[in-house]
Tab-separated table of C-alpha atoms and ligand atoms in Angstrom:
chain	number	residue	atom	x	y	z
O	267	MET	CA	-57.880	-19.995	-75.918
O	268	PHE	CA	-58.115	-22.057	-79.095
O	269	VAL	CA	-55.985	-22.947	-82.082
O	270	TRP	CA	-56.688	-24.425	-85.501
O	271	ARG	CA	-54.866	-27.728	-86.147
O	272	ASP	CA	-56.848	-29.109	-89.069
O	273	ASP	CA	-59.639	-29.036	-86.450
O	274	LEU	CA	-60.665	-26.662	-83.681
O	275	HIS	CA	-58.633	-27.325	-80.501
O	276	VAL	CA	-58.642	-25.898	-76.971
O	277	PRO	CA	-55.100	-26.846	-75.848
O	278	ALA	CA	-55.501	-26.112	-72.108
O	279	ALA	CA	-58.245	-28.739	-71.823
O	280	ASP	CA	-57.023	-30.861	-74.747
O	281	LEU	CA	-60.562	-30.598	-76.047
O	282	TRP	CA	-61.497	-30.641	-79.730
O	283	LEU	CA	-64.654	-28.974	-81.018
O	284	ASP	CA	-66.544	-30.877	-83.746
O	285	PRO	CA	-63.324	-32.484	-85.026
O	286	GLY	CA	-63.423	-34.189	-88.397
O	287	HIS	CA	-60.790	-36.708	-87.273
O	288	ARG	CA	-60.918	-39.200	-84.406
O	289	LYS	CA	-59.729	-37.575	-81.147
O	290	ALA	CA	-59.301	-38.498	-77.473
O	291	ARG	CA	-61.631	-35.734	-76.211
O	292	ALA	CA	-64.247	-33.938	-78.285
O	293	PHE	CA	-67.311	-31.757	-77.964
O	294	VAL	CA	-69.884	-32.632	-80.641
O	295	SER	CA	-72.364	-29.836	-81.336
O	296	HIS	CA	-74.989	-31.907	-83.175
O	297	ALA	CA	-75.497	-35.153	-85.046
O	298	HIS	CA	-75.131	-34.119	-88.697
O	299	GLY	CA	-72.645	-36.302	-90.536
O	300	ASP	CA	-69.957	-33.638	-90.914
O	301	HIS	CA	-69.846	-33.064	-87.128
O	302	ILE	CA	-69.941	-36.551	-85.600
O	303	GLY	CA	-67.109	-39.043	-85.083
O	304	ARG	CA	-66.022	-42.063	-83.071
O	305	HIS	CA	-64.013	-40.120	-80.501
O	306	GLN	CA	-62.828	-41.732	-77.277
O	307	GLN	CA	-64.619	-39.318	-74.937
O	308	ILE	CA	-67.427	-37.084	-76.148
O	309	TRP	CA	-69.377	-34.229	-74.572
O	310	ALA	CA	-72.820	-33.605	-76.115
O	311	THR	CA	-76.488	-33.167	-75.275
O	312	LYS	CA	-78.664	-36.195	-74.524
O	313	ALA	CA	-80.507	-35.915	-77.851
O	314	THR	CA	-77.274	-35.592	-79.835
O	315	ALA	CA	-75.932	-38.639	-77.979
O	316	ALA	CA	-79.018	-40.654	-78.988
O	317	LEU	CA	-78.787	-39.570	-82.619
O	318	MET	CA	-75.023	-40.278	-82.721
O	319	ARG	CA	-75.442	-43.754	-81.257
O	320	ALA	CA	-78.150	-44.496	-83.821
O	321	ARG	CA	-75.736	-43.579	-86.587
O	322	LEU	CA	-72.406	-44.834	-85.187
O	323	GLY	CA	-73.186	-47.455	-82.527
O	324	PRO	CA	-71.938	-47.468	-78.902
O	325	LEU	CA	-69.928	-44.396	-77.870
O	326	GLN	CA	-68.523	-42.958	-74.615
O	327	ILE	CA	-70.546	-39.763	-74.215
O	328	THR	CA	-70.920	-37.406	-71.255
O	329	GLU	CA	-74.477	-36.120	-71.705
O	330	LEU	CA	-74.883	-32.532	-70.571
O	331	PRO	CA	-78.150	-30.645	-69.994
O	332	PHE	CA	-78.218	-27.086	-71.315
O	333	GLY	CA	-76.817	-24.534	-68.874
O	334	GLU	CA	-74.985	-26.923	-66.534
O	335	TRP	CA	-71.301	-26.168	-65.938
O	336	CYS	CA	-68.836	-29.010	-66.400
O	337	ASP	CA	-65.122	-28.946	-65.462
O	338	VAL	CA	-63.063	-30.280	-68.379
O	339	GLY	CA	-59.582	-29.777	-66.868
O	340	GLY	CA	-56.777	-27.338	-67.589
O	341	GLY	CA	-58.621	-24.599	-65.702
O	342	CYS	CA	-61.462	-24.770	-68.232
O	343	ARG	CA	-65.158	-25.281	-67.621
O	344	LEU	CA	-67.887	-25.444	-70.185
O	345	ARG	CA	-71.637	-25.331	-70.518
O	346	LEU	CA	-73.966	-25.881	-73.466
O	347	HIS	CA	-76.618	-23.576	-74.917
O	348	PRO	CA	-79.333	-24.361	-77.486
O	349	ALA	CA	-78.367	-23.680	-81.108
O	350	GLY	CA	-81.858	-23.891	-82.700
O	351	HIS	CA	-80.484	-25.936	-85.614
O	352	ILE	CA	-81.773	-29.524	-85.175
O	353	LEU	CA	-82.856	-31.573	-82.173
O	354	GLY	CA	-80.046	-31.598	-79.608
O	355	ALA	CA	-77.895	-28.992	-81.375
O	356	ALA	CA	-75.754	-27.068	-78.904
O	357	GLN	CA	-73.356	-24.190	-78.747
O	358	VAL	CA	-70.532	-24.509	-76.247
O	359	GLU	CA	-69.322	-21.745	-73.924
O	360	ILE	CA	-65.859	-22.363	-72.500
O	361	VAL	CA	-64.440	-20.200	-69.719
O	362	ARG	CA	-60.806	-20.134	-68.652
O	363	GLY	CA	-59.688	-17.415	-66.255
O	364	SER	CA	-61.308	-14.195	-67.405
O	365	GLU	CA	-61.719	-15.293	-71.048
O	366	ARG	CA	-64.956	-16.590	-72.498
O	367	LEU	CA	-65.057	-18.502	-75.795
O	368	VAL	CA	-68.250	-19.470	-77.604
O	369	TYR	CA	-68.374	-21.925	-80.498
O	370	THR	CA	-71.829	-21.874	-82.087
O	371	GLY	CA	-71.720	-24.984	-84.257
O	372	ASP	CA	-74.510	-24.818	-86.830
O	373	PHE	CA	-77.229	-22.535	-85.500
O	374	ARG	CA	-80.348	-20.577	-86.361
O	375	LEU	CA	-82.081	-17.891	-84.334
O	376	GLU	CA	-85.624	-18.148	-85.728
O	377	ARG	CA	-87.921	-20.312	-83.622
O	378	SER	CA	-87.861	-24.020	-84.438
O	379	GLU	CA	-90.745	-26.490	-84.198
O	380	THR	CA	-88.505	-29.366	-83.140
O	381	CYS	CA	-85.813	-27.933	-80.871
O	382	GLU	CA	-85.161	-25.394	-78.174
O	383	PRO	CA	-84.825	-21.724	-79.242
O	384	ALA	CA	-81.238	-20.611	-79.774
O	385	ALA	CA	-79.454	-18.474	-77.212
O	386	ILE	CA	-77.158	-15.567	-78.051
O	387	VAL	CA	-74.249	-16.018	-75.649
O	388	PRO	CA	-72.127	-12.964	-74.728
O	389	CYS	CA	-68.419	-13.743	-75.096
O	390	ASP	CA	-64.914	-12.432	-75.750
O	391	VAL	CA	-64.079	-14.776	-78.611
O	392	LEU	CA	-66.785	-16.058	-80.944
O	393	VAL	CA	-66.255	-18.939	-83.353
O	394	MET	CA	-69.361	-18.941	-85.487
O	395	GLU	CA	-70.819	-20.910	-88.341
O	396	CYS	CA	-71.430	-18.473	-91.224
O	397	THR	CA	-72.767	-20.633	-94.069
O	398	PHE	CA	-75.156	-17.943	-95.324
O	399	GLY	CA	-72.910	-14.930	-94.704
O	400	ARG	CA	-73.979	-12.946	-97.749
O	401	PRO	CA	-76.669	-10.218	-97.841
O	402	HIS	CA	-78.766	-11.992	-100.471
O	403	TYR	CA	-79.246	-14.890	-98.046
O	404	ARG	CA	-82.072	-13.204	-96.176
O	405	PHE	CA	-84.852	-15.696	-95.548
O	406	PRO	CA	-88.508	-14.727	-95.176
O	407	PRO	CA	-90.205	-15.799	-91.937
O	408	ARG	CA	-91.583	-19.313	-91.940
O	409	SER	CA	-95.069	-17.901	-91.443
O	410	GLU	CA	-94.753	-16.604	-95.028
O	411	VAL	CA	-92.913	-19.506	-96.666
O	412	VAL	CA	-94.842	-22.474	-95.294
O	413	PRO	CA	-98.243	-21.398	-96.721
O	414	LEU	CA	-96.575	-21.042	-100.143
O	415	ILE	CA	-95.120	-24.547	-99.911
O	416	ALA	CA	-98.467	-25.945	-98.730
O	417	ALA	CA	-100.334	-24.277	-101.603
O	418	ASP	CA	-97.817	-25.717	-104.065
O	419	LEU	CA	-98.190	-29.228	-102.597
O	420	ARG	CA	-101.985	-28.968	-102.807
O	421	ALA	CA	-101.826	-27.817	-106.428
O	422	VAL	CA	-99.572	-30.731	-107.415
O	423	LEU	CA	-101.898	-33.223	-105.716
O	424	ALA	CA	-104.973	-31.625	-107.310
O	425	GLY	CA	-103.342	-32.026	-110.731
O	426	GLY	CA	-102.795	-35.753	-110.182
O	427	GLY	CA	-99.077	-35.448	-109.478
O	428	THR	CA	-96.993	-36.599	-106.524
O	429	PRO	CA	-95.184	-33.837	-104.620
O	430	ILE	CA	-91.714	-34.973	-103.566
O	431	LEU	CA	-90.462	-32.699	-100.817
O	432	LEU	CA	-86.675	-32.852	-100.709
O	433	ALA	CA	-85.429	-32.475	-97.142
O	434	TYR	CA	-82.468	-33.787	-95.150
O	435	ALA	CA	-83.237	-36.952	-93.216
O	436	LEU	CA	-82.110	-35.359	-89.958
O	437	GLY	CA	-83.483	-31.959	-89.035
O	438	ARG	CA	-85.121	-30.343	-92.061
O	439	GLY	CA	-87.426	-33.300	-92.667
O	440	GLN	CA	-88.776	-33.337	-89.106
O	441	GLU	CA	-89.118	-29.560	-89.099
O	442	LEU	CA	-91.170	-29.676	-92.310
O	443	MET	CA	-93.387	-32.410	-90.878
O	444	LYS	CA	-94.227	-30.164	-87.936
O	445	LEU	CA	-94.643	-27.049	-90.079
O	446	LEU	CA	-97.018	-28.864	-92.472
O	447	GLU	CA	-98.995	-30.583	-89.719
O	448	PRO	CA	-101.777	-27.935	-89.634
O	449	HIS	CA	-102.307	-28.386	-93.394
O	450	GLY	CA	-103.480	-32.002	-93.052
O	451	PHE	CA	-101.462	-33.710	-95.801
O	452	GLU	CA	-100.911	-37.460	-95.834
O	453	LEU	CA	-97.157	-37.732	-95.302
O	454	ALA	CA	-95.055	-40.646	-96.546
O	455	LEU	CA	-91.424	-40.715	-95.416
O	456	ALA	CA	-88.347	-42.174	-97.095
O	457	PRO	CA	-86.731	-44.833	-94.839
O	458	ALA	CA	-83.771	-42.699	-93.711
O	459	LEU	CA	-86.068	-39.874	-92.699
O	460	HIS	CA	-88.511	-42.272	-91.038
O	461	ALA	CA	-85.693	-43.727	-88.901
O	462	MET	CA	-84.700	-40.298	-87.612
O	463	VAL	CA	-88.345	-39.435	-86.817
O	464	LYS	CA	-88.447	-42.462	-84.518
O	465	ILE	CA	-85.483	-41.107	-82.551
O	466	TYR	CA	-87.086	-37.652	-82.334
O	467	GLU	CA	-90.147	-39.353	-80.857
O	468	GLU	CA	-88.012	-41.222	-78.335
O	469	GLN	CA	-86.672	-37.812	-77.302
O	470	GLY	CA	-90.182	-36.472	-76.718
O	471	VAL	CA	-91.016	-34.715	-80.018
O	472	ARG	CA	-94.584	-35.457	-81.148
O	473	PHE	CA	-95.687	-35.617	-84.792
O	474	GLY	CA	-99.031	-35.911	-86.554
O	475	PRO	CA	-99.869	-38.986	-88.697
O	476	TYR	CA	-97.244	-40.279	-91.134
O	477	GLU	CA	-96.233	-43.558	-92.747
O	478	LEU	CA	-93.183	-45.234	-94.228
O	479	ALA	CA	-93.195	-44.543	-97.973
O	480	ARG	CA	-93.235	-47.528	-100.328
O	481	PRO	CA	-92.310	-47.314	-104.021
O	482	GLY	CA	-95.394	-47.244	-106.225
O	483	GLN	CA	-97.748	-46.625	-103.287
O	484	THR	CA	-97.480	-42.881	-102.806
O	485	ARG	CA	-100.468	-41.633	-104.798
O	486	GLY	CA	-102.264	-38.742	-103.082
O	487	LYS	CA	-99.443	-38.313	-100.563
O	488	VAL	CA	-96.705	-35.790	-99.910
O	489	VAL	CA	-93.458	-37.774	-99.984
O	490	LEU	CA	-90.476	-36.551	-97.961
O	491	VAL	CA	-87.188	-37.699	-99.476
O	492	PRO	CA	-83.547	-36.741	-98.705
O	493	PRO	CA	-81.978	-34.789	-101.609
O	494	HIS	CA	-79.445	-37.547	-102.370
O	495	ALA	CA	-82.377	-39.947	-102.954
O	496	SER	CA	-84.033	-37.804	-105.616
O	497	THR	CA	-83.474	-40.576	-108.183
O	498	SER	CA	-84.499	-43.451	-105.890
O	499	GLN	CA	-87.296	-45.910	-106.707
O	500	LEU	CA	-89.600	-43.924	-104.427
O	501	VAL	CA	-89.349	-41.019	-106.840
O	502	LEU	CA	-89.031	-42.999	-110.084
O	503	GLN	CA	-92.167	-45.051	-109.341
O	504	ALA	CA	-94.228	-42.073	-108.159
O	505	GLN	CA	-97.024	-40.869	-110.412
O	506	ARG	CA	-95.855	-37.673	-112.145
O	507	PRO	CA	-93.388	-36.660	-109.446
O	508	VAL	CA	-92.757	-32.958	-108.861
O	509	LEU	CA	-89.590	-32.250	-106.880
O	510	ILE	CA	-89.790	-29.373	-104.423
O	511	ALA	CA	-86.805	-28.334	-102.271
O	512	ALA	CA	-86.818	-26.358	-99.037
O	513	THR	CA	-83.350	-24.867	-98.566
O	514	GLY	CA	-81.475	-21.626	-98.014
O	515	TRP	CA	-79.770	-22.201	-101.359
O	516	ALA	CA	-83.128	-21.418	-103.012
O	517	ARG	CA	-81.914	-17.808	-102.884
O	518	ASP	CA	-79.345	-18.647	-105.583
O	519	GLY	CA	-81.943	-18.855	-108.343
O	520	ALA	CA	-81.873	-22.242	-110.081
O	521	PRO	CA	-83.324	-24.900	-107.731
O	522	PRO	CA	-80.684	-27.216	-106.218
O	523	TYR	CA	-80.803	-31.039	-106.156
O	524	ARG	CA	-82.422	-31.212	-109.622
O	525	ALA	CA	-85.625	-29.948	-108.026
O	526	ASP	CA	-88.397	-28.448	-110.135
O	527	ARG	CA	-88.590	-25.506	-107.751
O	528	SER	CA	-87.391	-24.479	-104.328
O	529	TYR	CA	-88.349	-22.363	-101.334
O	530	ALA	CA	-86.058	-20.476	-98.954
O	531	LEU	CA	-86.325	-22.353	-95.695
O	532	SER	CA	-83.227	-23.332	-93.765
O	533	ASP	CA	-82.034	-24.583	-90.394
O	534	HIS	CA	-79.035	-22.235	-90.597
O	535	ALA	CA	-78.902	-18.554	-89.641
O	536	ASP	CA	-79.426	-16.130	-92.502
O	537	PHE	CA	-77.294	-13.022	-93.045
O	538	ASP	CA	-79.314	-10.814	-90.684
O	539	GLU	CA	-79.279	-13.438	-87.937
O	540	LEU	CA	-75.503	-13.775	-88.210
O	541	LEU	CA	-75.110	-10.025	-87.764
O	542	ARG	CA	-77.609	-9.989	-84.909
O	543	TYR	CA	-75.676	-12.677	-83.076
O	544	VAL	CA	-72.460	-10.658	-83.246
O	545	THR	CA	-74.207	-7.403	-82.318
O	546	VAL	CA	-75.773	-8.883	-79.189
O	547	ALA	CA	-72.901	-11.177	-78.105
O	548	ARG	CA	-70.363	-8.291	-78.472
O	549	PRO	CA	-67.249	-10.447	-78.924
O	550	ARG	CA	-63.788	-8.888	-79.148
O	551	GLU	CA	-62.833	-11.289	-81.921
O	552	VAL	CA	-64.905	-13.296	-84.409
O	553	TYR	CA	-63.632	-16.391	-86.195
O	554	THR	CA	-65.784	-17.690	-89.024
O	555	VAL	CA	-66.469	-21.283	-90.025
O	556	HIS	CA	-67.754	-21.855	-93.605
O	557	GLY	CA	-69.298	-19.023	-95.597
O	558	PHE	CA	-67.849	-16.167	-97.598
O	559	ASP	CA	-65.061	-13.581	-97.253
O	560	GLU	CA	-67.527	-10.733	-97.496
O	561	PHE	CA	-69.190	-11.561	-94.168
O	562	ARG	CA	-65.897	-10.829	-92.474
O	563	ASP	CA	-65.721	-7.572	-94.438
O	564	HIS	CA	-69.151	-6.630	-93.072
O	565	LEU	CA	-67.894	-7.232	-89.531
O	566	ARG	CA	-64.668	-5.287	-90.102
O	567	GLU	CA	-66.690	-2.332	-91.412
O	568	ARG	CA	-68.365	-2.373	-88.010
O	569	GLY	CA	-64.962	-2.271	-86.288
O	570	ILE	CA	-64.985	-5.932	-85.248
O	571	PHE	CA	-61.915	-8.140	-85.632
O	572	ALA	CA	-62.871	-10.987	-87.967
O	573	SER	CA	-60.807	-13.859	-89.339
O	574	PRO	CA	-61.395	-17.290	-90.840
O	575	VAL	CA	-60.981	-19.885	-88.109
O	576	THR	CA	-58.449	-21.731	-90.230
O	577	ALA	CA	-56.061	-18.747	-89.941
O	578	ARG	CA	-55.763	-19.200	-86.181
O	579	VAL	CA	-52.788	-21.559	-86.197
O	580	VAL	CA	-50.830	-20.208	-83.185
O	581	ALA	CA	-51.857	-21.255	-79.663
O	582	SER	CA	-52.581	-18.543	-77.111
B	244	ZN	ZN1	-75.806	-29.179	-89.184
């Protein structure tokens, strides 16, 4: 039902899925920078539409609630399912004749504090995001990780330092705010993160107290900063800054983003969740986006056809 032409394409409906280039008709799974674009006609959830417009300006978007079928032409209809990744993130299920295709976009199965729980959608053909498709990317439950992060933040503050929590401005940052809410920290947010929090609030997500972080005025506070801003004035002017990252890449050993230390907390599925998705969805064929060759080997050992999505260059 689909083909790879530098991007993921469903020819019957002339519909592109998360294309990296400007297209006439595109489904956008969520509002992270590597998924959005100024396409002519876009299908997305209401929250993704709001986040996209905040980042890109006015766009022609058909906003779809989860679970509602929509005819997209060429004998194809589609509906969206929650992906559990960030606010608004959706998987798309496309049906044509007797064939059912699911494209997950970025997803995570563990419960999120800021978005709807992910669905596992039974299908014939599964195109899935596999960023952490290696066995050593098994993440502990958040109920174990968050108390460790909170204890670390408290220890830094008690020692007169300023904990700088490195988290993406869209998604991870808001999730950490909610996860840390019961611990009662004073939170100061970098401007990019603060701007996205405002859109989450417009979409109905509620947060505890927080403020916009100002350079030199962060003493006694936990400061949330996007990783790319780890050398910004907010960090440079903080009193004895200690950089702490929350990311799946923490499993690789040395902390990423020049952080002093890191904790395994991600908004992507870990290895076990990837396998669970395939086991429950029972697709005939799996096509992987991102990740490692060995995840496909794990699927093939289980008798499942698995291929990188980029290898699918012939239309069916
Ligand atoms: Zn994403």
